Coordinates of C-alpha atoms in Angstrom, one line a residue:
M29 CA 20.3 290.9 119.7
F30 CA 18.7 293.1 117.0
I31 CA 21.3 291.9 114.5
K32 CA 20.7 288.3 115.3
I33 CA 16.9 288.6 115.1
A34 CA 17.0 290.6 111.9
L35 CA 19.2 288.0 110.2
L36 CA 16.8 285.3 111.3
V37 CA 13.7 287.1 110.0
V38 CA 15.4 287.7 106.6
F39 CA 16.5 284.1 106.4
F40 CA 13.1 282.7 107.3
G41 CA 11.4 285.1 104.9
V42 CA 13.6 284.1 102.0
M43 CA 12.9 280.4 102.7
I44 CA 9.1 280.8 102.7
G45 CA 9.2 283.1 99.7
V46 CA 11.1 280.5 97.6
G47 CA 8.5 277.9 98.6
V48 CA 5.7 280.0 97.4
Y49 CA 7.5 280.9 94.2
C50 CA 8.1 277.2 93.4
R51 CA 4.5 276.2 93.7
R52 CA 4.2 276.2 89.9
H53 CA 6.9 273.4 89.7
S54 CA 4.9 271.1 92.0
T55 CA 1.6 270.6 90.3
D56 CA 2.3 266.9 89.5
V57 CA 4.1 264.0 91.2
N58 CA 7.1 264.2 88.9
G59 CA 7.5 268.0 89.6
F60 CA 6.9 267.7 93.3
V61 CA 9.3 264.8 93.9
L62 CA 12.0 265.4 91.2
G63 CA 11.5 268.9 90.0
G64 CA 10.5 267.6 86.5
R65 CA 14.0 266.0 86.2
S66 CA 15.2 269.4 84.9
V67 CA 17.4 270.7 87.8
G68 CA 20.7 272.2 86.8
P69 CA 24.2 271.5 88.1
W70 CA 24.5 274.2 90.7
L71 CA 21.2 273.5 92.3
T72 CA 21.8 269.7 92.3
A73 CA 25.3 270.0 93.6
F74 CA 24.3 272.3 96.4
A75 CA 21.3 270.1 97.2
Y76 CA 23.6 267.1 97.4
G77 CA 26.0 268.9 99.6
T78 CA 23.5 270.5 102.0
S79 CA 21.7 267.2 102.4
Y80 CA 25.0 265.6 103.2
F81 CA 26.2 268.0 105.8
S82 CA 23.8 268.9 108.6
A83 CA 24.2 270.4 112.1
V84 CA 25.0 266.9 113.2
I85 CA 28.3 267.2 111.3
F86 CA 29.1 270.8 112.3
V87 CA 28.3 270.6 116.0
G88 CA 28.2 266.9 116.9
Y89 CA 30.7 265.0 114.7
A90 CA 33.2 267.9 114.3
G91 CA 33.3 268.3 118.0
Q92 CA 33.4 264.6 118.9
F93 CA 35.9 263.4 116.3
G94 CA 38.0 266.6 116.6
W95 CA 38.3 265.9 120.3
K96 CA 39.2 262.2 119.7
Y97 CA 41.6 262.5 116.8
G98 CA 42.8 266.1 116.9
I99 CA 43.8 267.8 113.7
A100 CA 43.8 264.4 112.0
A101 CA 39.9 264.6 112.0
T102 CA 40.4 266.8 108.9
W103 CA 40.9 263.5 107.0
I104 CA 37.2 262.8 107.5
G105 CA 36.3 266.0 105.6
I106 CA 38.8 265.1 102.8
A107 CA 37.3 261.6 102.5
N108 CA 33.8 263.2 102.4
A109 CA 34.9 265.4 99.5
L110 CA 36.8 262.7 97.5
L111 CA 34.9 259.5 98.2
G112 CA 31.5 260.8 99.3
S113 CA 31.2 263.5 96.7
L114 CA 33.7 263.3 93.8
L115 CA 33.7 259.5 93.3
A116 CA 30.0 259.2 94.1
W117 CA 29.1 261.6 91.3
V118 CA 31.5 259.9 88.9
V119 CA 30.4 256.3 89.6
L120 CA 26.7 256.8 90.3
G121 CA 25.6 260.1 88.7
R122 CA 25.1 259.4 85.0
R123 CA 24.1 255.7 85.3
T124 CA 21.6 256.5 88.0
R125 CA 20.0 259.3 86.0
V126 CA 19.8 257.1 82.8
M127 CA 18.4 254.0 84.4
T128 CA 15.9 255.6 86.8
R129 CA 14.5 257.6 83.8
H130 CA 14.3 254.4 81.8
L131 CA 12.5 252.6 84.7
D132 CA 10.4 255.7 85.4
S133 CA 11.3 255.4 89.1
A134 CA 11.0 258.5 91.4
T135 CA 12.2 256.8 94.6
M136 CA 14.8 254.2 95.6
P137 CA 12.2 251.6 96.5
Q138 CA 10.7 252.1 93.1
F139 CA 14.1 251.5 91.6
F140 CA 14.5 248.2 93.4
G141 CA 11.0 247.1 92.6
S142 CA 11.4 247.7 88.8
R143 CA 15.1 246.7 88.5
F144 CA 14.5 243.4 90.2
K145 CA 10.9 242.9 89.2
S146 CA 9.8 242.5 92.8
K147 CA 7.0 244.3 94.7
G148 CA 8.1 242.7 97.9
L149 CA 11.6 244.3 97.6
K150 CA 10.0 247.7 97.0
V151 CA 7.9 247.3 100.1
F152 CA 10.9 246.1 102.2
A153 CA 13.0 249.0 101.1
S154 CA 10.2 251.6 101.8
A155 CA 9.8 250.0 105.3
L156 CA 13.5 250.4 106.1
I157 CA 13.4 254.1 104.9
F158 CA 10.4 254.8 107.0
I159 CA 11.8 253.1 110.1
F160 CA 15.3 254.7 110.0
L161 CA 14.8 258.1 108.5
I162 CA 12.3 259.3 111.2
P163 CA 14.9 259.1 114.1
Y164 CA 17.5 260.5 111.7
T165 CA 15.4 263.6 111.2
A166 CA 15.0 264.0 115.0
S167 CA 18.8 264.0 115.4
L168 CA 19.1 267.1 113.2
Y169 CA 17.7 269.3 115.9
N170 CA 20.4 268.3 118.4
G171 CA 23.0 270.8 117.3
L172 CA 20.6 273.7 117.7
S173 CA 19.8 273.7 121.4
R174 CA 23.2 274.9 122.8
L175 CA 23.8 277.4 120.0
F176 CA 20.3 279.0 120.3
G177 CA 20.6 279.0 124.0
M178 CA 24.0 280.8 123.7
A179 CA 22.8 283.3 121.1
F180 CA 19.1 284.0 122.1
N181 CA 18.6 282.5 125.6
V182 CA 15.4 280.8 124.4
P183 CA 14.1 277.3 125.2
Y184 CA 15.1 274.4 123.0
W185 CA 11.5 273.5 122.1
V186 CA 10.9 276.9 120.6
C187 CA 13.9 276.4 118.3
V188 CA 12.7 272.9 117.3
V189 CA 9.1 274.0 116.6
A190 CA 10.1 277.1 114.6
M191 CA 12.5 275.1 112.5
A192 CA 9.9 272.3 111.9
V193 CA 7.1 274.6 111.0
L194 CA 9.1 276.7 108.5
T195 CA 10.7 273.7 106.9
G196 CA 7.3 272.1 106.5
I197 CA 5.8 275.2 104.9
Y198 CA 8.3 275.6 102.1
V199 CA 8.6 271.9 101.3
V200 CA 4.9 271.5 101.2
A201 CA 4.5 274.6 99.0
G202 CA 7.3 274.0 96.5
G203 CA 8.4 270.4 96.7
Y204 CA 11.8 269.4 95.4
M205 CA 12.4 272.6 93.5
A206 CA 11.8 274.7 96.6
T207 CA 14.3 272.5 98.6
A208 CA 16.8 272.7 95.7
I209 CA 16.7 276.5 95.5
N210 CA 16.7 276.9 99.3
D211 CA 19.6 274.4 99.5
F212 CA 21.5 276.6 97.1
I213 CA 20.9 279.7 99.3
Q214 CA 21.6 277.8 102.5
G215 CA 24.8 276.3 100.9
I216 CA 26.2 279.8 100.2
V217 CA 25.5 280.7 103.9
M218 CA 27.4 277.5 104.9
L219 CA 30.4 278.2 102.7
V220 CA 30.8 281.8 103.9
G221 CA 30.0 280.8 107.6
I222 CA 32.5 278.0 107.8
V223 CA 35.4 280.0 106.4
A224 CA 34.6 283.0 108.6
V225 CA 34.3 280.9 111.8
V226 CA 37.5 278.9 111.2
L227 CA 39.5 282.0 110.7
A228 CA 38.0 283.7 113.8
V229 CA 38.5 280.7 116.1
L230 CA 42.2 280.3 115.0
N231 CA 42.7 284.0 115.5
Q232 CA 41.6 283.6 119.1
N233 CA 44.6 281.4 119.6
G234 CA 47.1 283.5 117.8
G235 CA 46.6 282.1 114.3
F236 CA 47.1 278.7 112.6
L237 CA 50.7 278.0 113.6
A238 CA 50.2 279.1 117.2
S239 CA 47.0 277.0 117.4
L240 CA 48.8 274.0 116.0
D241 CA 51.7 274.5 118.5
G242 CA 49.2 274.7 121.4
L243 CA 47.5 271.5 120.2
A244 CA 50.9 269.7 120.1
K245 CA 51.4 270.5 123.8
V246 CA 48.1 268.9 124.8
N247 CA 48.5 265.4 126.4
D248 CA 45.8 262.9 127.4
A249 CA 47.3 259.8 128.9
A250 CA 43.9 258.0 128.7
V251 CA 44.0 258.4 124.9
S252 CA 47.7 258.1 124.1
K253 CA 51.1 258.3 125.8
S254 CA 52.7 259.8 122.7
P255 CA 53.4 263.5 123.0
G256 CA 51.8 265.8 120.4
V257 CA 49.6 263.1 119.1
F258 CA 46.6 265.5 118.6
A259 CA 48.6 267.5 116.2
S260 CA 50.0 264.5 114.3
F261 CA 49.2 263.3 110.8
F262 CA 46.9 260.3 111.7
G263 CA 46.0 261.1 115.3
P264 CA 45.9 258.7 118.3
D265 CA 43.6 256.0 116.7
P266 CA 44.1 255.7 112.9
L267 CA 41.9 252.5 112.6
S268 CA 38.8 254.1 114.2
L269 CA 39.5 257.2 112.2
L270 CA 39.3 255.1 109.1
G271 CA 36.0 253.6 110.2
V272 CA 34.5 257.1 110.5
M273 CA 35.9 258.1 107.1
I274 CA 34.3 255.0 105.5
L275 CA 30.9 255.5 107.1
T276 CA 30.5 259.2 106.5
S277 CA 31.9 259.0 103.0
L278 CA 30.9 255.7 101.4
G279 CA 27.5 255.9 103.2
T280 CA 26.2 258.6 100.8
W281 CA 26.3 256.0 98.0
G282 CA 23.4 254.2 99.6
L283 CA 21.3 256.8 101.3
P284 CA 18.0 257.4 99.5
Q285 CA 17.9 261.2 100.2
M286 CA 21.4 261.5 98.6
V287 CA 21.1 259.2 95.6
Q288 CA 17.7 260.7 94.7
K289 CA 19.5 263.9 93.8
F290 CA 20.9 262.2 90.7
Y291 CA 17.4 261.2 89.6
A292 CA 16.5 264.9 89.1
I293 CA 19.6 266.3 87.3
K294 CA 19.0 267.8 83.9
S295 CA 21.7 266.6 81.5
E296 CA 25.1 265.2 80.8
K297 CA 26.8 268.6 81.1
S298 CA 25.0 269.1 84.4
I299 CA 26.5 266.0 85.8
S300 CA 30.1 267.0 84.8
K301 CA 29.7 270.5 86.3
G302 CA 27.9 269.2 89.3
T303 CA 30.7 266.8 90.1
I304 CA 33.2 269.7 90.4
I305 CA 30.9 272.0 92.3
S306 CA 29.9 269.3 94.8
T307 CA 33.5 268.3 95.5
I308 CA 34.5 271.9 96.1
F309 CA 31.5 272.4 98.4
A310 CA 32.3 269.3 100.4
T311 CA 36.0 270.2 100.7
V312 CA 35.2 273.6 102.2
V313 CA 32.2 272.7 104.4
A314 CA 33.3 269.2 105.6
G315 CA 37.0 269.9 105.6
G316 CA 36.4 273.2 107.4
S317 CA 34.1 271.7 110.0
Y318 CA 36.4 268.8 111.0
F319 CA 39.4 271.1 110.8
L320 CA 37.7 273.5 113.2
G321 CA 36.7 270.6 115.5
G322 CA 40.3 269.4 115.6
F323 CA 41.3 272.4 117.7
G324 CA 38.6 271.7 120.3
R325 CA 41.1 270.6 123.0
L326 CA 42.5 274.1 123.1
F327 CA 39.3 275.1 124.9
S328 CA 39.4 272.2 127.4
D329 CA 39.4 274.7 130.3
K330 CA 35.8 275.7 129.3
I331 CA 34.6 272.2 128.5
N332 CA 33.6 269.3 130.8
I333 CA 33.1 266.3 128.5
E334 CA 31.7 264.1 131.3
T335 CA 28.8 266.5 132.2
D336 CA 28.3 268.5 129.0
G337 CA 29.1 265.9 126.3
F338 CA 30.7 266.3 122.9
D339 CA 27.9 268.5 121.6
S340 CA 29.2 271.3 123.9
I341 CA 32.6 271.5 122.3
V342 CA 31.9 273.6 119.2
P343 CA 29.5 276.0 121.0
K344 CA 32.1 276.6 123.6
M345 CA 34.7 277.4 120.9
L346 CA 32.3 280.0 119.5
E347 CA 31.3 281.8 122.6
G348 CA 33.9 284.4 122.4
L349 CA 33.2 285.4 118.8
P350 CA 31.8 288.9 117.8
T351 CA 28.0 289.2 117.7
V352 CA 27.8 289.3 113.9
L353 CA 29.8 286.0 113.6
I354 CA 27.6 284.3 116.2
A355 CA 24.6 285.4 114.2
I356 CA 26.2 283.9 111.1
V357 CA 26.9 280.7 113.0
V358 CA 23.3 280.4 114.0
I359 CA 22.1 280.9 110.4
L360 CA 24.8 278.4 109.3
V361 CA 23.5 275.7 111.7
L362 CA 19.9 276.5 110.8
S363 CA 20.8 276.2 107.1
A364 CA 22.6 272.9 107.6
S365 CA 19.7 271.5 109.6
M366 CA 16.8 272.7 107.5
S367 CA 18.4 271.7 104.2
T368 CA 18.9 268.1 105.4
L369 CA 15.5 268.0 107.2
S370 CA 13.7 269.1 104.0
S371 CA 15.5 266.4 102.0
L372 CA 14.7 263.7 104.5
V373 CA 11.0 264.5 104.9
L374 CA 10.5 264.8 101.2
T375 CA 12.1 261.4 100.7
S376 CA 10.1 259.8 103.5
S377 CA 6.7 261.2 102.4
S378 CA 7.3 260.3 98.7
T379 CA 8.4 256.8 99.6
L380 CA 5.5 256.1 101.9
T381 CA 3.0 257.5 99.4
L382 CA 4.3 256.1 96.1
D383 CA 5.8 252.8 97.3
F384 CA 3.6 251.8 100.2
I385 CA 0.1 253.4 100.1
K386 CA -0.2 253.5 96.3
G387 CA 1.7 250.3 95.9
L388 CA -0.2 248.2 98.4
I389 CA -3.3 249.9 99.7
K390 CA -4.8 252.0 96.9
K391 CA -3.2 251.1 93.6
D392 CA -5.5 253.3 91.4
M393 CA -4.8 256.5 93.4
K394 CA -5.1 259.7 91.3
E395 CA -2.2 262.1 91.0
K396 CA -3.9 264.9 92.9
S397 CA -4.6 262.4 95.8
Q398 CA -0.9 261.4 95.7
L399 CA 0.2 265.0 96.0
F400 CA -2.2 265.7 98.8
I401 CA -1.1 262.7 100.8
M402 CA 2.6 263.5 100.3
R403 CA 2.0 267.1 101.6
V404 CA 0.1 265.8 104.6
L405 CA 2.8 263.2 105.4
I406 CA 5.5 265.9 105.2
F407 CA 3.9 267.8 108.1
V408 CA 3.4 264.5 109.9
F409 CA 7.0 263.5 109.6
V410 CA 8.2 266.9 110.6
A411 CA 5.9 266.9 113.6
I412 CA 7.0 263.4 114.7
S413 CA 10.7 264.2 114.4
A414 CA 10.1 267.5 116.4
V415 CA 8.2 265.7 119.2
I416 CA 10.9 263.0 119.4
A417 CA 13.7 265.6 119.6
I418 CA 11.9 267.5 122.4
L419 CA 11.0 264.4 124.4
Q420 CA 14.5 263.0 124.0
A421 CA 16.0 266.3 125.3
K422 CA 13.7 266.3 128.3
N423 CA 13.8 262.6 129.1
P424 CA 17.1 261.2 127.8
A425 CA 17.1 258.2 130.2
T426 CA 13.4 257.3 129.4
I427 CA 13.8 257.1 125.6
G428 CA 17.5 256.6 125.3
F429 CA 17.0 254.0 122.7
I430 CA 15.9 256.7 120.3
A431 CA 19.3 258.4 120.6
Q432 CA 20.9 255.1 119.8
L433 CA 18.7 254.5 116.9
M434 CA 19.7 257.9 115.5
G435 CA 23.3 256.8 115.6
I436 CA 22.6 253.7 113.6
S437 CA 20.2 255.2 111.0
W438 CA 23.0 256.1 108.6
G439 CA 24.8 252.8 108.9
A440 CA 21.6 250.7 108.6
L441 CA 20.3 252.4 105.5
A442 CA 23.6 252.7 103.7
G443 CA 24.6 249.1 104.6
A444 CA 21.2 247.8 103.3
F445 CA 21.1 249.8 100.0
L446 CA 24.6 250.6 98.9
A447 CA 25.7 247.2 97.4
P448 CA 22.3 246.3 95.8
F449 CA 22.0 249.7 94.3
L450 CA 25.6 249.9 93.0
Y451 CA 25.7 246.4 91.6
G452 CA 22.2 246.9 90.2
L453 CA 23.4 249.8 88.1
Y454 CA 26.5 247.9 86.7
W455 CA 26.0 244.1 86.9
K456 CA 23.2 242.1 85.2
K457 CA 23.6 239.1 87.4
V458 CA 22.4 240.6 90.7
T459 CA 19.4 238.7 92.1
K460 CA 16.5 239.9 94.2
V461 CA 17.4 237.2 96.8
A462 CA 20.8 238.9 97.2
C463 CA 19.0 242.2 97.8
Y464 CA 16.7 240.6 100.4
V465 CA 19.6 239.0 102.2
N466 CA 21.6 242.3 102.3
F467 CA 18.6 244.3 103.4
A468 CA 17.9 241.9 106.3
F469 CA 21.6 241.5 107.3
S470 CA 22.4 245.2 107.6
S471 CA 19.2 246.2 109.4
V472 CA 19.3 243.3 111.8
F473 CA 23.0 243.6 112.4
M474 CA 22.7 247.3 113.3
M475 CA 19.8 246.7 115.6
L476 CA 21.7 244.0 117.4
V477 CA 24.6 246.5 117.8
V478 CA 22.2 248.7 119.7
F479 CA 20.4 246.2 121.9
C480 CA 22.9 243.4 122.2
K481 CA 26.3 245.0 121.7
D482 CA 28.0 242.7 124.1
L483 CA 27.7 239.9 121.4
F484 CA 30.2 241.7 119.2
P485 CA 33.9 242.4 119.5
T486 CA 34.8 245.8 120.9
I487 CA 35.6 247.4 117.6
L488 CA 32.1 246.6 116.2
Q489 CA 30.3 247.8 119.3
S490 CA 30.5 251.4 117.9
P491 CA 27.6 252.1 115.6
I492 CA 30.0 253.9 113.3
N493 CA 32.4 251.0 112.9
A494 CA 29.4 248.6 112.6
G495 CA 27.9 250.7 109.8
A496 CA 31.2 250.8 107.9
F497 CA 31.4 247.0 108.3
C498 CA 27.9 246.5 106.9
M499 CA 28.6 248.6 103.9
L500 CA 31.9 246.8 103.1
F501 CA 30.5 243.3 103.9
G502 CA 27.5 244.0 101.6
M503 CA 30.0 244.5 98.7
I504 CA 31.0 240.8 99.2
L505 CA 27.6 239.4 100.3
V506 CA 25.5 240.6 97.3
P507 CA 27.7 239.1 94.5
L508 CA 28.2 235.9 96.5
V509 CA 24.5 235.3 97.1
S510 CA 23.8 236.3 93.5
L511 CA 26.1 233.6 92.2
I512 CA 24.5 230.8 94.2
T513 CA 20.8 231.8 93.7
K514 CA 18.6 231.6 90.6
A515 CA 19.7 234.0 87.9
P516 CA 17.3 236.9 87.0
D517 CA 15.2 236.7 83.8
K518 CA 17.6 237.5 80.9
S519 CA 15.0 239.3 78.8
H520 CA 14.0 241.6 81.7
V521 CA 17.6 242.5 82.5
D522 CA 18.6 243.0 78.9
D523 CA 15.6 245.4 78.5
I524 CA 16.7 247.4 81.6
F525 CA 20.3 247.7 80.5
S526 CA 19.3 248.7 77.0
C527 CA 19.0 252.2 78.3
Y528 CA 22.8 252.4 78.3
E529 CA 23.0 251.4 74.6
R530 CA 20.4 253.7 73.2
K531 CA 21.8 255.9 70.4
V532 CA 21.6 259.7 70.7
T533 CA 22.8 262.4 68.4
V534 CA 25.1 265.1 69.8
T535 CA 26.9 268.1 68.3
V536 CA 30.7 268.2 67.9
K537 CA 31.0 270.8 70.6
D538 CA 29.5 268.3 73.1
S539 CA 31.4 265.2 72.0
I540 CA 34.6 265.0 69.9
G541 CA 34.7 261.5 68.4
Q542 CA 37.1 259.9 65.9
D543 CA 34.5 260.1 63.1
S544 CA 34.2 263.9 63.4
L545 CA 38.0 264.3 63.4
D546 CA 38.3 262.2 60.2
G547 CA 35.7 264.3 58.5
E548 CA 37.4 267.6 59.1

């Protein structure tokens, strides 16, 4: 117990210390929200990765999908690394940084408002972020209760309040730079923790080959009649597995708290390095988490899915580990949760302040007032999410719709924003009407899946599959509506895309072109 408490005290002390240290970077709106757009590749890559992978992934998704698909769940982690990290950085990184700097936009709603010359679109986007990010933040606490109960035997509400207060303190004090530095520290904890836990759990079952052999002997007639299906290449349900891969990978392309990381990156070199670092981080953390979850059925004698739920799988797998490893796991889950929580509340508070309050209610708001309101809203959002998490744990039947809303948050936001944002970076003919239509379609569709799911075919009754459908359908819907609606103002669009044609001078060591070769 001493070891566990000591590690927690050190962890919390470092987080708060970083927040206080970074106060000098958060004296204006640009510094508080984007770190002055001067964040290097390591901090940006780790901030992206730690915002991507929370306790929901390590405890909830890894346990649930590992149980459903067996070792094939590892494909989800691989997709997260290649599609959700590598390709996202390659396709979005540079163009997002260049255009958002040109438009002087600090949030995704500001981007939509300036890119499509529409205040209404900015307000619509900020409303969606406010509605769907709050329940998403509440879901981050879910993975903590069982692990803290196992390690410290303390009430769930104590864990939630402690995590909320400490996250609020360092985000309010240091803004984006504090979250970026803390994300880097928390990311290192996650990397070390995942590797150590995977090796320890496999060792409990005789090593990798023995564990794989044991998994091949597991049969569940309700899932599949094929023997050894949980140790097979694609698992018992490849189509549903594909849906999870799409939602959890392509979804990052449209989530405001993820895309905003590209706004703050320092330079061209930082983007290239950040791409590699982010991909490696995702491979280890996501791949390791889902790989670990894939062996969950080896512990089926300790787990009752009907009474304990999928969230009990990973904690049960970890119960037999040495004390030091359990302490590392607790810090790992705290790191995953706090890093994502800090990113979400900073995104929510900046969006509501800059795009809603300043945009609609008080347009001449001074910078100090903006900073003050953002800091207040951070505590408000953290408090609301903590209260929702505690109430949901105590009264799951009474407010069950909140749990459902948590599940559709990712799909609704990514479905609404992915296609308009991606096309907005690359295609001049995207119209604001197409954005409105896609925003409305994805948000309404996902809400109907929750409240009227019987209207849909079985495959779309799952929020995960429904979210993947919204993202893919948006890629067709946005260009289709754009082609049949009034074209955007040509001079406005040309001015926006001129940022990609601006001439800059670089040294030969940074860019080897044909002219430099001919002159040698």
